[in-house]
PDB file of C-alpha atoms in Angstrom:
ATOM      1  CA  MET T1424      95.044 122.766 107.454  1.00 49.00           C
ATOM      2  CA  PRO T1425      96.663 123.048 103.907  1.00 53.00           C
ATOM      3  CA  PHE T1426      94.406 122.349 100.973  1.00 82.00           C
ATOM      4  CA  THR T1427      93.701 118.692 100.922  1.00 92.00           C
ATOM      5  CA  ALA T1428      94.516 118.077  97.263  1.00 93.00           C
ATOM      6  CA  SER T1429      98.181 119.465  98.281  1.00 95.00           C
ATOM      7  CA  HIS T1430      99.117 116.429 100.132  1.00 96.00           C
ATOM      8  CA  ALA T1431      99.199 114.470  96.676  1.00 96.00           C
ATOM      9  CA  ALA T1432     102.616 116.151  96.552  1.00 96.00           C
ATOM     10  CA  ALA T1433     103.859 114.010  99.218  1.00 95.00           C
ATOM     11  CA  VAL T1434     103.735 111.342  97.360  1.00 96.00           C
ATOM     12  CA  LEU T1435     104.673 111.963  93.954  1.00 93.00           C
ATOM     13  CA  PRO T1436     108.344 110.601  94.671  1.00 92.00           C
ATOM     14  CA  LEU T1437     106.725 107.308  95.700  1.00 90.00           C
ATOM     15  CA  ALA T1438     104.857 107.003  92.326  1.00 84.00           C
ATOM     16  CA  ARG T1439     107.403 104.660  90.572  1.00 81.00           C
ATOM     17  CA  ARG T1440     108.029 102.398  93.354  1.00 81.00           C
ATOM     18  CA  GLY T1441     105.829  99.603  92.380  1.00 84.00           C
ATOM     19  CA  LEU T1442     102.629 100.790  94.445  1.00 92.00           C
ATOM     20  CA  PRO T1443      99.593 101.677  92.752  1.00 94.00           C
ATOM     21  CA  PRO T1444      99.674 105.418  92.205  1.00 94.00           C
ATOM     22  CA  SER T1445      95.767 105.757  92.476  1.00 95.00           C
ATOM     23  CA  ALA T1446      96.104 104.236  95.967  1.00 96.00           C
ATOM     24  CA  LEU T1447      99.169 106.707  96.771  1.00 97.00           C
ATOM     25  CA  VAL T1448      97.154 109.805  96.000  1.00 97.00           C
ATOM     26  CA  ILE T1449      94.020 108.204  97.667  1.00 97.00           C
ATOM     27  CA  GLY T1450      95.651 107.204 100.868  1.00 97.00           C
ATOM     28  CA  SER T1451      97.373 110.949 100.939  1.00 97.00           C
ATOM     29  CA  MET T1452      94.041 112.622 101.469  1.00 97.00           C
ATOM     30  CA  VAL T1453      91.714 110.216 102.945  1.00 97.00           C
ATOM     31  CA  PRO T1454      92.344 111.355 106.369  1.00 96.00           C
ATOM     32  CA  ASP T1455      90.447 114.596 105.654  1.00 95.00           C
ATOM     33  CA  LEU T1456      87.649 112.763 104.418  1.00 95.00           C
ATOM     34  CA  PRO T1457      85.358 113.289 107.680  1.00 95.00           C
ATOM     35  CA  TYR T1458      85.672 117.225 107.006  1.00 93.00           C
ATOM     36  CA  TYR T1459      83.945 116.285 103.603  1.00 94.00           C
ATOM     37  CA  LEU T1460      81.506 113.382 103.985  1.00 93.00           C
ATOM     38  CA  PRO T1461      79.657 112.439 107.440  1.00 93.00           C
ATOM     39  CA  THR T1462      82.019 109.191 108.663  1.00 93.00           C
ATOM     40  CA  PRO T1463      81.648 107.294 111.779  1.00 94.00           C
ATOM     41  CA  THR T1464      84.943 108.506 113.061  1.00 94.00           C
ATOM     42  CA  ASP T1465      86.025 112.354 113.408  1.00 92.00           C
ATOM     43  CA  GLY T1466      89.017 114.132 112.198  1.00 91.00           C
ATOM     44  CA  ALA T1467      91.031 113.474 115.533  1.00 92.00           C
ATOM     45  CA  ALA T1468      90.875 109.714 114.795  1.00 95.00           C
ATOM     46  CA  THR T1469      91.859 109.834 111.115  1.00 96.00           C
ATOM     47  CA  HIS T1470      95.074 112.265 111.640  1.00 95.00           C
ATOM     48  CA  SER T1471      96.444 109.616 114.472  1.00 94.00           C
ATOM     49  CA  LEU T1472      99.251 107.313 113.564  1.00 93.00           C
ATOM     50  CA  ALA T1473      96.519 104.436 115.043  1.00 95.00           C
ATOM     51  CA  GLY T1474      94.341 105.669 112.154  1.00 94.00           C
ATOM     52  CA  VAL T1475      96.919 105.098 109.579  1.00 96.00           C
ATOM     53  CA  ALA T1476      96.034 100.879 109.575  1.00 95.00           C
ATOM     54  CA  GLY T1477      92.733 101.744 111.153  1.00 95.00           C
ATOM     55  CA  ALA T1478      90.253 104.235 109.847  1.00 96.00           C
ATOM     56  CA  ASP T1479      92.177 105.612 107.124  1.00 97.00           C
ATOM     57  CA  LEU T1480      92.941 102.293 105.549  1.00 98.00           C
ATOM     58  CA  LEU T1481      89.343 101.351 105.732  1.00 98.00           C
ATOM     59  CA  TYR T1482      88.124 104.843 104.263  1.00 98.00           C
ATOM     60  CA  GLY T1483      90.831 104.415 101.633  1.00 97.00           C
ATOM     61  CA  LEU T1484      89.865 100.960 100.394  1.00 98.00           C
ATOM     62  CA  ALA T1485      86.080 102.103 100.151  1.00 97.00           C
ATOM     63  CA  LEU T1486      87.500 105.342  97.992  1.00 97.00           C
ATOM     64  CA  PHE T1487      89.372 103.110  95.979  1.00 97.00           C
ATOM     65  CA  ALA T1488      86.745 100.883  95.077  1.00 96.00           C
ATOM     66  CA  VAL T1489      84.325 103.764  93.875  1.00 96.00           C
ATOM     67  CA  TRP T1490      87.049 105.468  92.328  1.00 95.00           C
ATOM     68  CA  HIS T1491      88.163 102.291  89.888  1.00 94.00           C
ATOM     69  CA  ALA T1492      84.511 101.025  89.592  1.00 92.00           C
ATOM     70  CA  LEU T1493      82.734 104.292  89.024  1.00 91.00           C
ATOM     71  CA  LEU T1494      84.539 107.519  89.140  1.00 93.00           C
ATOM     72  CA  ALA T1495      87.755 106.583  87.060  1.00 92.00           C
ATOM     73  CA  PRO T1496      85.927 105.472  83.771  1.00 90.00           C
ATOM     74  CA  PHE T1497      83.584 108.382  84.275  1.00 92.00           C
ATOM     75  CA  ALA T1498      85.701 110.984  84.627  1.00 92.00           C
ATOM     76  CA  LEU T1499      87.791 109.835  81.451  1.00 90.00           C
ATOM     77  CA  ALA T1500      84.371 109.933  79.705  1.00 90.00           C
ATOM     78  CA  ILE T1501      83.484 113.569  80.367  1.00 92.00           C
ATOM     79  CA  ALA T1502      87.011 115.176  80.542  1.00 91.00           C
ATOM     80  CA  PRO T1503      87.971 117.335  77.570  1.00 91.00           C
ATOM     81  CA  ALA T1504      89.133 115.829  74.331  1.00 89.00           C
ATOM     82  CA  ALA T1505      92.655 117.370  74.959  1.00 90.00           C
ATOM     83  CA  LEU T1506      93.048 115.823  78.113  1.00 92.00           C
ATOM     84  CA  ARG T1507      90.995 112.298  77.827  1.00 90.00           C
ATOM     85  CA  ASP T1508      93.453 111.442  74.687  1.00 89.00           C
ATOM     86  CA  ARG T1509      96.471 111.651  76.818  1.00 89.00           C
ATOM     87  CA  LEU T1510      95.008 109.551  79.831  1.00 85.00           C
ATOM     88  CA  PRO T1511      95.294 105.594  79.810  1.00 75.00           C
ATOM     89  CA  LEU T1512      91.951 103.667  78.863  1.00 66.00           C
ATOM     90  CA  HIS T1513      90.327 102.542  82.097  1.00 51.00           C
ATOM     91  CA  ASP T1514      90.918  98.540  81.612  1.00 45.00           C
ATOM     92  CA  ARG T1515      90.235  95.603  84.051  1.00 44.00           C
ATOM     93  CA  HIS T1516      92.845  93.852  82.796  1.00 43.00           C
ATOM     94  CA  PRO T1517      96.229  96.208  82.589  1.00 42.00           C
ATOM     95  CA  ARG T1518      98.623  93.601  81.866  1.00 44.00           C
ATOM     96  CA  ARG T1519      96.988  92.516  78.593  1.00 42.00           C
ATOM     97  CA  ASP T1520      97.935  95.747  77.096  1.00 40.00           C
ATOM     98  CA  ARG T1521      94.693  96.046  75.087  1.00 42.00           C
ATOM     99  CA  HIS T1522      95.046  99.634  73.516  1.00 40.00           C
ATOM    100  CA  PRO T1523      97.807  99.646  70.778  1.00 36.00           C
ATOM    101  CA  PHE T1524      99.188 102.703  71.586  1.00 34.00           C
ATOM    102  CA  ARG T1525     100.000 102.065  75.142  1.00 40.00           C
ATOM    103  CA  ASP T1526     103.499 101.791  76.127  1.00 42.00           C
ATOM    104  CA  ARG T1527     104.101  99.520  79.592  1.00 44.00           C
ATOM    105  CA  HIS T1528     107.753 100.051  79.352  1.00 49.00           C
ATOM    106  CA  PRO T1529     108.394 104.000  78.574  1.00 49.00           C
ATOM    107  CA  ARG T1530     111.920 104.036  79.734  1.00 50.00           C
ATOM    108  CA  ARG T1531     113.022 101.430  76.850  1.00 50.00           C
ATOM    109  CA  ASP T1532     111.782 103.687  74.430  1.00 49.00           C
ATOM    110  CA  ARG T1533     111.240 107.018  75.545  1.00 52.00           C
ATOM    111  CA  HIS T1534     110.947 108.648  72.121  1.00 52.00           C
ATOM    112  CA  PRO T1535     107.341 108.755  70.502  1.00 51.00           C
ATOM    113  CA  PHE T1536     108.571 108.735  67.026  1.00 52.00           C
ATOM    114  CA  ARG T1537     111.462 106.281  67.322  1.00 52.00           C
ATOM    115  CA  ASP T1538     111.340 103.377  64.630  1.00 52.00           C
ATOM    116  CA  ARG T1539     110.785 100.182  66.007  1.00 52.00           C
ATOM    117  CA  ARG T1540     111.657  96.848  64.321  1.00 53.00           C
ATOM    118  CA  PRO T1541     109.281  94.684  63.073  1.00 52.00           C
ATOM    119  CA  ARG T1542     108.216  92.242  65.652  1.00 52.00           C
ATOM    120  CA  ARG T1543     109.101  89.290  63.757  1.00 52.00           C
ATOM    121  CA  ASP T1544     112.500  90.354  64.211  1.00 51.00           C
ATOM    122  CA  ARG T1545     112.398  90.556  68.064  1.00 53.00           C
ATOM    123  CA  LEU T1546     113.397  87.534  69.907  1.00 54.00           C
ATOM    124  CA  PRO T1547     110.374  85.860  71.633  1.00 57.00           C
ATOM    125  CA  ARG T1548     109.890  86.995  75.140  1.00 60.00           C
ATOM    126  CA  PRO T1549     108.622  84.844  77.675  1.00 59.00           C
ATOM    127  CA  ALA T1550     104.925  85.557  79.001  1.00 57.00           C
ATOM    128  CA  PRO T1551     104.457  88.002  81.958  1.00 58.00           C
ATOM    129  CA  ARG T1552     103.795  86.645  85.163  1.00 64.00           C
ATOM    130  CA  ARG T1553     100.183  87.031  86.672  1.00 72.00           C
ATOM    131  CA  THR T1554     100.240  88.686  90.032  1.00 74.00           C
ATOM    132  CA  HIS T1555      98.595  87.056  92.584  1.00 79.00           C
ATOM    133  CA  PRO T1556      95.226  88.769  93.706  1.00 84.00           C
ATOM    134  CA  ALA T1557      96.653  88.813  97.151  1.00 88.00           C
ATOM    135  CA  LEU T1558      99.776  90.373  96.334  1.00 89.00           C
ATOM    136  CA  ARG T1559      97.720  93.038  94.109  1.00 91.00           C
ATOM    137  CA  ALA T1560      95.578  93.842  97.505  1.00 93.00           C
ATOM    138  CA  ALA T1561      98.825  94.345  99.328  1.00 94.00           C
ATOM    139  CA  ARG T1562     100.213  96.650  97.501  1.00 94.00           C
ATOM    140  CA  VAL T1563      97.147  98.660  97.608  1.00 96.00           C
ATOM    141  CA  ALA T1564      96.743  98.460 101.430  1.00 97.00           C
ATOM    142  CA  VAL T1565     100.412  99.260 101.659  1.00 96.00           C
ATOM    143  CA  ALA T1566     100.216 102.240  99.175  1.00 97.00           C
ATOM    144  CA  LEU T1567      97.087 103.609 100.752  1.00 98.00           C
ATOM    145  CA  MET T1568      98.575 103.598 104.670  1.00 98.00           C
ATOM    146  CA  LEU T1569     101.934 104.937 103.109  1.00 97.00           C
ATOM    147  CA  GLY T1570     100.001 107.611 101.846  1.00 97.00           C
ATOM    148  CA  ALA T1571      97.795 108.531 104.780  1.00 97.00           C
ATOM    149  CA  ALA T1572     101.107 108.352 106.832  1.00 97.00           C
ATOM    150  CA  THR T1573     102.693 111.335 105.065  1.00 97.00           C
ATOM    151  CA  HIS T1574      99.496 112.936 105.572  1.00 96.00           C
ATOM    152  CA  VAL T1575      99.556 112.536 109.319  1.00 97.00           C
ATOM    153  CA  VAL T1576     103.167 113.675 109.413  1.00 96.00           C
ATOM    154  CA  TRP T1577     102.897 116.682 107.279  1.00 95.00           C
ATOM    155  CA  ASP T1578      99.734 117.651 109.569  1.00 94.00           C
ATOM    156  CA  SER T1579     101.517 117.127 112.497  1.00 95.00           C
ATOM    157  CA  PHE T1580     103.690 120.606 112.111  1.00 95.00           C
ATOM    158  CA  THR T1581     100.753 122.418 110.766  1.00 92.00           C
ATOM    159  CA  HIS T1582      98.246 122.064 113.790  1.00 90.00           C
ATOM    160  CA  THR T1583      98.159 123.196 117.322  1.00 88.00           C
ATOM    161  CA  GLY T1584      98.074 120.368 119.870  1.00 88.00           C
ATOM    162  CA  ARG T1585     100.373 118.334 117.076  1.00 92.00           C
ATOM    163  CA  TRP T1586     103.914 117.222 117.517  1.00 93.00           C
ATOM    164  CA  GLY T1587     105.339 119.953 115.941  1.00 94.00           C
ATOM    165  CA  PRO T1588     104.230 123.005 117.953  1.00 94.00           C
ATOM    166  CA  ALA T1589     104.860 120.678 121.209  1.00 93.00           C
ATOM    167  CA  HIS T1590     108.526 120.013 120.370  1.00 94.00           C
ATOM    168  CA  ILE T1591     109.575 122.941 118.130  1.00 95.00           C
ATOM    169  CA  PRO T1592     109.282 126.442 119.869  1.00 94.00           C
ATOM    170  CA  TRP T1593     108.923 128.502 116.345  1.00 96.00           C
ATOM    171  CA  LEU T1594     105.852 126.902 115.446  1.00 95.00           C
ATOM    172  CA  ALA T1595     104.516 127.557 118.960  1.00 93.00           C
ATOM    173  CA  ARG T1596     105.378 131.411 118.774  1.00 94.00           C
ATOM    174  CA  THR T1597     103.415 133.945 117.168  1.00 93.00           C
ATOM    175  CA  HIS T1598     105.072 135.874 114.307  1.00 93.00           C
ATOM    176  CA  ALA T1599     103.170 138.918 112.606  1.00 90.00           C
ATOM    177  CA  GLY T1600      99.832 137.977 114.296  1.00 89.00           C
ATOM    178  CA  LEU T1601      99.929 134.228 113.299  1.00 90.00           C
ATOM    179  CA  PRO T1602     100.898 131.251 115.302  1.00 94.00           C
ATOM    180  CA  GLY T1603     104.007 129.689 113.390  1.00 95.00           C
ATOM    181  CA  TYR T1604     102.295 126.334 112.604  1.00 94.00           C
ATOM    182  CA  ARG T1605      99.288 128.661 111.058  1.00 92.00           C
ATOM    183  CA  TRP T1606     102.557 129.916 108.719  1.00 94.00           C
ATOM    184  CA  ALA T1607     103.588 126.563 107.967  1.00 94.00           C
ATOM    185  CA  GLN T1608      99.832 125.499 107.050  1.00 92.00           C
ATOM    186  CA  TYR T1609      99.825 128.065 104.455  1.00 93.00           C
ATOM    187  CA  ALA T1610     103.414 127.711 103.190  1.00 94.00           C
ATOM    188  CA  SER T1611     103.211 123.651 102.848  1.00 94.00           C
ATOM    189  CA  GLY T1612      99.706 124.071 101.401  1.00 94.00           C
ATOM    190  CA  LEU T1613     101.114 126.322  98.401  1.00 95.00           C
ATOM    191  CA  LEU T1614     104.258 124.716  98.023  1.00 95.00           C
ATOM    192  CA  GLY T1615     102.436 121.414  97.542  1.00 95.00           C
ATOM    193  CA  ALA T1616      99.842 122.749  95.089  1.00 95.00           C
ATOM    194  CA  ALA T1617     103.117 124.493  93.139  1.00 96.00           C
ATOM    195  CA  ALA T1618     104.661 121.032  93.142  1.00 96.00           C
ATOM    196  CA  ILE T1619     101.500 119.254  91.573  1.00 96.00           C
ATOM    197  CA  ALA T1620     101.070 122.320  89.184  1.00 96.00           C
ATOM    198  CA  VAL T1621     104.829 121.654  87.965  1.00 96.00           C
ATOM    199  CA  TRP T1622     104.276 117.826  87.854  1.00 95.00           C
ATOM    200  CA  LEU T1623     101.191 118.330  85.784  1.00 95.00           C
ATOM    201  CA  VAL T1624     102.621 120.769  83.064  1.00 96.00           C
ATOM    202  CA  ARG T1625     105.516 118.518  82.613  1.00 95.00           C
ATOM    203  CA  TRP T1626     103.142 115.320  82.362  1.00 93.00           C
ATOM    204  CA  TRP T1627     101.179 117.361  79.837  1.00 94.00           C
ATOM    205  CA  ARG T1628     104.283 118.238  77.541  1.00 94.00           C
ATOM    206  CA  THR T1629     105.561 114.949  77.714  1.00 93.00           C
ATOM    207  CA  THR T1630     102.818 112.461  77.053  1.00 91.00           C
ATOM    208  CA  PRO T1631     101.347 112.908  73.227  1.00 90.00           C
ATOM    209  CA  PRO T1632      97.645 112.434  72.660  1.00 89.00           C
ATOM    210  CA  ALA T1633      96.795 108.886  71.476  1.00 83.00           C
ATOM    211  CA  ALA T1634      96.521 108.578  67.683  1.00 78.00           C
ATOM    212  CA  GLU T1635      93.088 106.931  68.312  1.00 78.00           C
ATOM    213  CA  ARG T1636      90.173 108.808  69.358  1.00 77.00           C
ATOM    214  CA  ARG T1637      89.065 107.828  73.206  1.00 75.00           C
ATOM    215  CA  PRO T1638      85.283 107.234  73.881  1.00 78.00           C
ATOM    216  CA  ALA T1639      83.456 109.873  75.453  1.00 83.00           C
ATOM    217  CA  ALA T1640      79.895 110.091  76.880  1.00 84.00           C
ATOM    218  CA  GLY T1641      78.784 112.300  74.509  1.00 84.00           C
ATOM    219  CA  ARG T1642      77.580 116.393  74.766  1.00 87.00           C
ATOM    220  CA  PRO T1643      74.150 115.840  76.401  1.00 88.00           C
ATOM    221  CA  VAL T1644      75.341 113.362  79.197  1.00 90.00           C
ATOM    222  CA  THR T1645      78.595 115.509  79.615  1.00 92.00           C
ATOM    223  CA  LEU T1646      77.203 118.813  80.095  1.00 93.00           C
ATOM    224  CA  ALA T1647      74.358 117.258  82.001  1.00 93.00           C
ATOM    225  CA  SER T1648      77.020 115.726  84.633  1.00 93.00           C
ATOM    226  CA  TRP T1649      79.278 119.204  84.908  1.00 95.00           C
ATOM    227  CA  THR T1650      76.005 120.894  85.628  1.00 95.00           C
ATOM    228  CA  LEU T1651      74.732 118.740  88.205  1.00 95.00           C
ATOM    229  CA  ILE T1652      78.199 118.589  89.931  1.00 95.00           C
ATOM    230  CA  ALA T1653      78.455 122.360  89.838  1.00 96.00           C
ATOM    231  CA  LEU T1654      75.244 122.757  91.303  1.00 96.00           C
ATOM    232  CA  ALA T1655      75.704 120.157  93.987  1.00 95.00           C
ATOM    233  CA  THR T1656      78.850 121.688  94.865  1.00 95.00           C
ATOM    234  CA  THR T1657      77.272 125.425  95.304  1.00 95.00           C
ATOM    235  CA  ALA T1658      74.441 124.380  97.147  1.00 95.00           C
ATOM    236  CA  GLY T1659      76.639 121.988  99.681  1.00 92.00           C
ATOM    237  CA  ALA T1660      78.773 125.315  99.946  1.00 92.00           C
ATOM    238  CA  ALA T1661      76.179 127.324 100.617  1.00 92.00           C
ATOM    239  CA  ALA T1662      74.333 125.564 103.042  1.00 91.00           C
ATOM    240  CA  ALA T1663      77.143 124.992 104.897  1.00 88.00           C
ATOM    241  CA  ALA T1664      78.984 128.452 105.317  1.00 87.00           C
ATOM    242  CA  LEU T1665      75.577 130.645 105.589  1.00 87.00           C
ATOM    243  CA  PRO T1666      75.017 129.924 109.042  1.00 84.00           C
ATOM    244  CA  ALA T1667      78.759 130.551 109.740  1.00 79.00           C
ATOM    245  CA  LEU T1668      78.562 133.628 108.409  1.00 79.00           C
ATOM    246  CA  ARG T1669      77.372 134.932 111.509  1.00 80.00           C
ATOM    247  CA  GLU T1670      80.616 134.144 113.539  1.00 80.00           C
ATOM    248  CA  PRO T1671      83.417 136.920 113.601  1.00 77.00           C
ATOM    249  CA  ASP T1672      85.803 135.068 112.340  1.00 77.00           C
ATOM    250  CA  PRO T1673      85.183 134.310 108.380  1.00 79.00           C
ATOM    251  CA  ARG T1674      87.479 131.403 108.166  1.00 79.00           C
ATOM    252  CA  GLY T1675      85.323 128.979 109.320  1.00 81.00           C
ATOM    253  CA  ALA T1676      82.354 129.817 106.893  1.00 84.00           C
ATOM    254  CA  ALA T1677      85.485 129.316 104.127  1.00 86.00           C
ATOM    255  CA  PHE T1678      86.498 126.189 105.508  1.00 87.00           C
ATOM    256  CA  LEU T1679      82.713 124.649 105.703  1.00 85.00           C
ATOM    257  CA  ALA T1680      82.163 125.938 102.064  1.00 89.00           C
ATOM    258  CA  VAL T1681      85.090 124.158 100.850  1.00 89.00           C
ATOM    259  CA  THR T1682      84.846 121.047 102.747  1.00 89.00           C
ATOM    260  CA  ARG T1683      81.026 120.569 102.455  1.00 89.00           C
ATOM    261  CA  GLY T1684      80.912 121.535  99.110  1.00 91.00           C
ATOM    262  CA  GLY T1685      83.681 119.316  97.777  1.00 92.00           C
ATOM    263  CA  GLY T1686      81.645 116.680  99.589  1.00 92.00           C
ATOM    264  CA  ALA T1687      78.443 117.295  97.632  1.00 93.00           C
ATOM    265  CA  GLY T1688      80.005 117.558  94.464  1.00 92.00           C
ATOM    266  CA  LEU T1689      81.833 114.313  94.916  1.00 93.00           C
ATOM    267  CA  ALA T1690      78.564 112.627  96.016  1.00 94.00           C
ATOM    268  CA  ALA T1691      77.197 114.161  92.695  1.00 93.00           C
ATOM    269  CA  ALA T1692      80.001 112.824  90.808  1.00 93.00           C
ATOM    270  CA  VAL T1693      79.490 109.358  92.276  1.00 93.00           C
ATOM    271  CA  VAL T1694      75.675 109.638  91.103  1.00 92.00           C
ATOM    272  CA  CYS T1695      76.343 110.578  87.598  1.00 91.00           C
ATOM    273  CA  ALA T1696      79.028 108.040  87.213  1.00 91.00           C
ATOM    274  CA  ALA T1697      76.274 105.705  88.121  1.00 90.00           C
ATOM    275  CA  LEU T1698      73.688 106.951  85.886  1.00 88.00           C
ATOM    276  CA  ALA T1699      75.711 107.887  82.799  1.00 84.00           C
ATOM    277  CA  PRO T1700      76.503 104.278  80.969  1.00 83.00           C
ATOM    278  CA  PRO T1701      72.752 103.560  80.811  1.00 82.00           C
ATOM    279  CA  ILE T1702      71.726 106.805  79.877  1.00 78.00           C
ATOM    280  CA  THR T1703      74.372 107.231  77.035  1.00 75.00           C
ATOM    281  CA  ARG T1704      73.341 103.623  75.903  1.00 75.00           C
ATOM    282  CA  ARG T1705      69.966 104.893  75.755  1.00 73.00           C
ATOM    283  CA  LEU T1706      70.388 108.001  73.800  1.00 68.00           C
ATOM    284  CA  ASN T1707      72.914 106.463  71.313  1.00 64.00           C
ATOM    285  CA  PRO T1708      72.255 102.762  71.233  1.00 60.00           C
ATOM    286  CA  ARG T1709      73.472 102.087  67.544  1.00 54.00           C
ATOM    287  CA  ARG T1710      77.058 103.725  69.015  1.00 52.00           C
ATOM    288  CA  ALA T1711      77.313 102.541  72.250  1.00 47.00           C
ATOM    289  CA  HIS T1712      80.452 100.581  71.671  1.00 50.00           C
ATOM    290  CA  GLU T1713      82.073 103.529  69.402  1.00 51.00           C
ATOM    291  CA  ALA T1714      83.515 107.027  70.501  1.00 48.00           C
ATOM    292  CA  PRO T1715      80.546 109.611  70.739  1.00 47.00           C
ATOM    293  CA  ASP T1716      80.836 112.966  69.043  1.00 49.00           C
ATOM    294  CA  GLU T1717      83.334 115.336  71.275  1.00 48.00           C
ATOM    295  CA  PRO T1718      81.705 117.389  73.651  1.00 45.00           C
TER     296      PRO T1718
END
């Protein structure tokens, strides 16, 4: 299969359509969840059209909740300073615009240094409407299913036994020792990764750091978290891949190393995200609400 993260490239054009970007990205990768973590269903169920509105939606909702409740604030706190200062603060009430440097309407003022009129000279604006919780939940569900649908359609051309190889002769034939669908896997995975890399570079260049330093987890918690995640990823990859090394084809071992190692790293990140806040408060109680020293 293509590298799972490459599937996020399929939802990049949809990020400005009013749907939650995080839900789109999670949905675009959630069909591969059974390869990374033990789940009640297998990959065949999550890679079907029925699974888009079934298992994929359920798994996506769970991952969406874990991401926003634990992983997003934790990832922001342990990220390098240059990256952390470019990311928006994790706010449970984004409509209130608590951060003074956050721009909710970037299209109205694209230049970061453009002078603005004093607020007293502006015409009064009506209060923003509050989005009903049911509508927000519906948007999340639609974004998750839309992202999962792009994944299922993508893989239908890159896996044997799917629609593409059954209806497109080139995908079913062998070319230079590999079937066409396998070439489609490798090519689409590389193109997707390249598209994400270009998007990230463009975002980095067009997003200036915030003038105010963002809160960090502190050096001890940051180092301990990255160490635990790295050790868990390595241990999970080794435990899954070593038995498969006896097979004549090494691709099976590589697949298990990437998927099981990634699942172990994700589990370690969840544990660290749950333990980091109380440990940070205990280590530095006087500055619990301030920005600790940079890692």
